[in-house]
PDB file of C-alpha atoms in Angstrom:
ATOM      1  CA  MET A   1      58.093 -81.176 191.847  1.00  0.00           C
ATOM      2  CA  LYS A   2      55.295 -80.745 194.383  1.00  0.00           C
ATOM      3  CA  PRO A   3      56.065 -80.763 198.097  1.00  0.00           C
ATOM      4  CA  GLU A   4      54.501 -83.693 199.986  1.00  0.00           C
ATOM      5  CA  PHE A   5      51.782 -81.460 201.423  1.00  0.00           C
ATOM      6  CA  TRP A   6      50.392 -80.707 197.939  1.00  0.00           C
ATOM      7  CA  LYS A   7      50.436 -84.273 196.585  1.00  0.00           C
ATOM      8  CA  ARG A   8      47.429 -86.601 196.536  1.00  0.00           C
ATOM      9  CA  ASN A   9      47.054 -87.962 200.022  1.00  0.00           C
ATOM     10  CA  ASP A  10      44.428 -90.169 201.658  1.00  0.00           C
ATOM     11  CA  ASN A  11      45.690 -89.539 205.178  1.00  0.00           C
ATOM     12  CA  ILE A  12      42.727 -88.284 207.217  1.00  0.00           C
ATOM     13  CA  LYS A  13      44.909 -85.896 209.257  1.00  0.00           C
ATOM     14  CA  ILE A  14      46.303 -84.198 206.159  1.00  0.00           C
ATOM     15  CA  GLN A  15      42.885 -84.118 204.522  1.00  0.00           C
ATOM     16  CA  PHE A  16      41.338 -82.613 207.639  1.00  0.00           C
ATOM     17  CA  PHE A  17      44.089 -79.979 207.853  1.00  0.00           C
ATOM     18  CA  ARG A  18      43.501 -79.072 204.194  1.00  0.00           C
ATOM     19  CA  TYR A  19      39.754 -79.081 204.747  1.00  0.00           C
ATOM     20  CA  VAL A  20      40.129 -76.679 207.676  1.00  0.00           C
ATOM     21  CA  ILE A  21      42.102 -74.304 205.431  1.00  0.00           C
ATOM     22  CA  VAL A  22      39.500 -74.532 202.668  1.00  0.00           C
ATOM     23  CA  GLY A  23      36.696 -74.380 205.213  1.00  0.00           C
ATOM     24  CA  GLY A  24      38.330 -71.338 206.785  1.00  0.00           C
ATOM     25  CA  LEU A  25      38.288 -69.508 203.472  1.00  0.00           C
ATOM     26  CA  ALA A  26      34.681 -70.552 202.840  1.00  0.00           C
ATOM     27  CA  PHE A  27      33.797 -69.537 206.406  1.00  0.00           C
ATOM     28  CA  ILE A  28      35.290 -66.070 205.941  1.00  0.00           C
ATOM     29  CA  ILE A  29      33.153 -65.588 202.837  1.00  0.00           C
ATOM     30  CA  ASP A  30      30.110 -66.984 204.667  1.00  0.00           C
ATOM     31  CA  TYR A  31      30.635 -64.947 207.847  1.00  0.00           C
ATOM     32  CA  ILE A  32      31.323 -61.613 206.146  1.00  0.00           C
ATOM     33  CA  SER A  33      28.436 -62.131 203.738  1.00  0.00           C
ATOM     34  CA  LEU A  34      26.089 -62.907 206.640  1.00  0.00           C
ATOM     35  CA  TYR A  35      27.018 -59.656 208.337  1.00  0.00           C
ATOM     36  CA  LEU A  36      26.811 -57.546 205.171  1.00  0.00           C
ATOM     37  CA  LEU A  37      23.499 -59.022 204.034  1.00  0.00           C
ATOM     38  CA  THR A  38      21.927 -58.629 207.469  1.00  0.00           C
ATOM     39  CA  GLU A  39      23.337 -55.289 208.596  1.00  0.00           C
ATOM     40  CA  PHE A  40      23.630 -53.373 205.315  1.00  0.00           C
ATOM     41  CA  LEU A  41      20.937 -54.898 203.114  1.00  0.00           C
ATOM     42  CA  ASN A  42      18.538 -55.484 206.038  1.00  0.00           C
ATOM     43  CA  ILE A  43      17.834 -59.083 205.063  1.00  0.00           C
ATOM     44  CA  TYR A  44      16.382 -61.238 207.852  1.00  0.00           C
ATOM     45  CA  TYR A  45      19.292 -62.978 209.588  1.00  0.00           C
ATOM     46  CA  LEU A  46      18.132 -66.544 208.818  1.00  0.00           C
ATOM     47  CA  LEU A  47      17.724 -65.760 205.113  1.00  0.00           C
ATOM     48  CA  SER A  48      21.119 -64.026 205.146  1.00  0.00           C
ATOM     49  CA  ALA A  49      22.573 -67.099 206.843  1.00  0.00           C
ATOM     50  CA  ALA A  50      21.215 -69.358 204.104  1.00  0.00           C
ATOM     51  CA  ILE A  51      22.484 -67.155 201.256  1.00  0.00           C
ATOM     52  CA  SER A  52      25.918 -66.698 202.791  1.00  0.00           C
ATOM     53  CA  PHE A  53      26.173 -70.412 203.606  1.00  0.00           C
ATOM     54  CA  ILE A  54      25.514 -71.294 199.960  1.00  0.00           C
ATOM     55  CA  MET A  55      28.191 -68.833 198.851  1.00  0.00           C
ATOM     56  CA  GLY A  56      30.678 -70.534 201.167  1.00  0.00           C
ATOM     57  CA  LEU A  57      29.506 -73.966 200.011  1.00  0.00           C
ATOM     58  CA  ILE A  58      30.326 -73.158 196.390  1.00  0.00           C
ATOM     59  CA  VAL A  59      33.824 -71.961 197.282  1.00  0.00           C
ATOM     60  CA  ASN A  60      34.333 -74.998 199.495  1.00  0.00           C
ATOM     61  CA  TYR A  61      33.250 -77.416 196.756  1.00  0.00           C
ATOM     62  CA  ILE A  62      35.473 -75.983 194.059  1.00  0.00           C
ATOM     63  CA  ILE A  63      38.625 -75.995 196.172  1.00  0.00           C
ATOM     64  CA  SER A  64      37.878 -79.261 197.994  1.00  0.00           C
ATOM     65  CA  ILE A  65      37.508 -81.412 194.881  1.00  0.00           C
ATOM     66  CA  LYS A  66      40.810 -80.107 193.551  1.00  0.00           C
ATOM     67  CA  TRP A  67      42.944 -80.022 196.673  1.00  0.00           C
ATOM     68  CA  VAL A  68      41.432 -81.779 199.685  1.00  0.00           C
ATOM     69  CA  PHE A  69      39.933 -84.937 198.225  1.00  0.00           C
ATOM     70  CA  GLN A  70      41.353 -84.710 194.671  1.00  0.00           C
ATOM     71  CA  THR A  71      38.717 -86.819 192.964  1.00  0.00           C
ATOM     72  CA  SER A  72      38.360 -87.679 189.314  1.00  0.00           C
ATOM     73  CA  GLU A  73      36.724 -85.242 186.889  1.00  0.00           C
ATOM     74  CA  GLN A  74      34.487 -87.970 185.409  1.00  0.00           C
ATOM     75  CA  LYS A  75      32.059 -88.037 188.280  1.00  0.00           C
ATOM     76  CA  SER A  76      31.928 -84.300 188.906  1.00  0.00           C
ATOM     77  CA  ARG A  77      28.174 -83.902 188.255  1.00  0.00           C
ATOM     78  CA  ILE A  78      27.265 -86.715 190.608  1.00  0.00           C
ATOM     79  CA  GLN A  79      29.827 -85.457 193.106  1.00  0.00           C
ATOM     80  CA  PHE A  80      28.385 -81.968 192.968  1.00  0.00           C
ATOM     81  CA  PHE A  81      24.867 -83.299 193.558  1.00  0.00           C
ATOM     82  CA  VAL A  82      25.914 -85.431 196.545  1.00  0.00           C
ATOM     83  CA  TYR A  83      28.285 -82.720 197.790  1.00  0.00           C
ATOM     84  CA  GLY A  84      25.390 -80.299 197.531  1.00  0.00           C
ATOM     85  CA  LEU A  85      23.075 -82.698 199.341  1.00  0.00           C
ATOM     86  CA  ILE A  86      25.553 -82.952 202.204  1.00  0.00           C
ATOM     87  CA  GLY A  87      25.731 -79.149 202.083  1.00  0.00           C
ATOM     88  CA  VAL A  88      21.938 -78.854 202.262  1.00  0.00           C
ATOM     89  CA  ILE A  89      21.948 -81.000 205.395  1.00  0.00           C
ATOM     90  CA  GLY A  90      24.733 -78.747 206.697  1.00  0.00           C
ATOM     91  CA  LEU A  91      22.595 -75.732 205.811  1.00  0.00           C
ATOM     92  CA  GLY A  92      19.715 -77.204 207.805  1.00  0.00           C
ATOM     93  CA  LEU A  93      22.006 -77.739 210.798  1.00  0.00           C
ATOM     94  CA  ASN A  94      23.387 -74.223 210.367  1.00  0.00           C
ATOM     95  CA  GLU A  95      19.918 -72.661 210.316  1.00  0.00           C
ATOM     96  CA  LEU A  96      18.673 -74.739 213.255  1.00  0.00           C
ATOM     97  CA  ILE A  97      21.686 -73.977 215.447  1.00  0.00           C
ATOM     98  CA  ILE A  98      21.648 -70.251 214.619  1.00  0.00           C
ATOM     99  CA  TRP A  99      17.905 -70.050 215.264  1.00  0.00           C
ATOM    100  CA  LEU A 100      18.107 -71.959 218.553  1.00  0.00           C
ATOM    101  CA  LEU A 101      21.022 -69.937 219.877  1.00  0.00           C
ATOM    102  CA  THR A 102      19.714 -66.590 218.649  1.00  0.00           C
ATOM    103  CA  ASP A 103      15.969 -66.838 219.278  1.00  0.00           C
ATOM    104  CA  LYS A 104      15.915 -69.265 222.187  1.00  0.00           C
ATOM    105  CA  ALA A 105      19.239 -68.652 223.978  1.00  0.00           C
ATOM    106  CA  ASP A 106      19.295 -64.925 223.132  1.00  0.00           C
ATOM    107  CA  LEU A 107      22.816 -64.872 221.639  1.00  0.00           C
ATOM    108  CA  PHE A 108      23.856 -62.347 219.004  1.00  0.00           C
ATOM    109  CA  TYR A 109      23.344 -64.015 215.595  1.00  0.00           C
ATOM    110  CA  MET A 110      27.029 -63.615 214.674  1.00  0.00           C
ATOM    111  CA  HIS A 111      28.033 -65.512 217.832  1.00  0.00           C
ATOM    112  CA  SER A 112      25.474 -68.201 217.036  1.00  0.00           C
ATOM    113  CA  LYS A 113      27.039 -68.512 213.598  1.00  0.00           C
ATOM    114  CA  LEU A 114      30.443 -69.278 215.132  1.00  0.00           C
ATOM    115  CA  VAL A 115      29.032 -72.223 217.084  1.00  0.00           C
ATOM    116  CA  ALA A 116      27.107 -73.462 214.055  1.00  0.00           C
ATOM    117  CA  ALA A 117      30.210 -73.212 211.858  1.00  0.00           C
ATOM    118  CA  VAL A 118      32.236 -75.580 214.054  1.00  0.00           C
ATOM    119  CA  ILE A 119      29.485 -78.208 214.187  1.00  0.00           C
ATOM    120  CA  VAL A 120      28.744 -77.979 210.463  1.00  0.00           C
ATOM    121  CA  LEU A 121      32.477 -78.136 209.626  1.00  0.00           C
ATOM    122  CA  LEU A 122      32.738 -81.516 211.350  1.00  0.00           C
ATOM    123  CA  TRP A 123      29.546 -82.822 209.716  1.00  0.00           C
ATOM    124  CA  ASN A 124      30.622 -81.687 206.253  1.00  0.00           C
ATOM    125  CA  PHE A 125      34.147 -83.072 206.491  1.00  0.00           C
ATOM    126  CA  LEU A 126      33.170 -86.506 207.769  1.00  0.00           C
ATOM    127  CA  ALA A 127      30.277 -86.921 205.339  1.00  0.00           C
ATOM    128  CA  ARG A 128      32.262 -85.658 202.342  1.00  0.00           C
ATOM    129  CA  ARG A 129      35.318 -87.719 203.174  1.00  0.00           C
ATOM    130  CA  LYS A 130      33.174 -90.834 203.343  1.00  0.00           C
ATOM    131  CA  LEU A 131      31.660 -89.934 199.962  1.00  0.00           C
ATOM    132  CA  MET A 132      34.996 -89.203 198.279  1.00  0.00           C
ATOM    133  CA  MET A 133      36.749 -92.237 199.757  1.00  0.00           C
ATOM    134  CA  ARG A 134      33.919 -94.542 198.674  1.00  0.00           C
ATOM    135  CA  GLU A 135      34.529 -93.562 195.044  1.00  0.00           C
ATOM    136  CA  LYS A 136      37.915 -95.245 194.870  1.00  0.00           C
TER     137      LYS A 136
END
């Protein structure tokens, strides 16, 4: 028998808490990848940010459809497309915020990423929740 926390739940507070956990895991992958790609492979920081963001997006999608929003398997291709579209918008926000804070405000790119991550987390959660809830 599953504890209440693991059961299907449409409560926005529980979903957001779960999404933060999933997003935290995806963020760790994103953040570490950004650093490794930029510092060790000498990839331009904005390209590294895009690659690492996509890596985190994939992790986020896989776990979110199973645990956070728990949607049906039947619509998974459409979900992935729309989920990806929301992610692409998030990627655009991520790139814009990192660029503005790094090139214009002269912050270290890893600090810029932290600010971008919080803003994109909120965008992604609200947009994806609306998408997943509309399916029902």
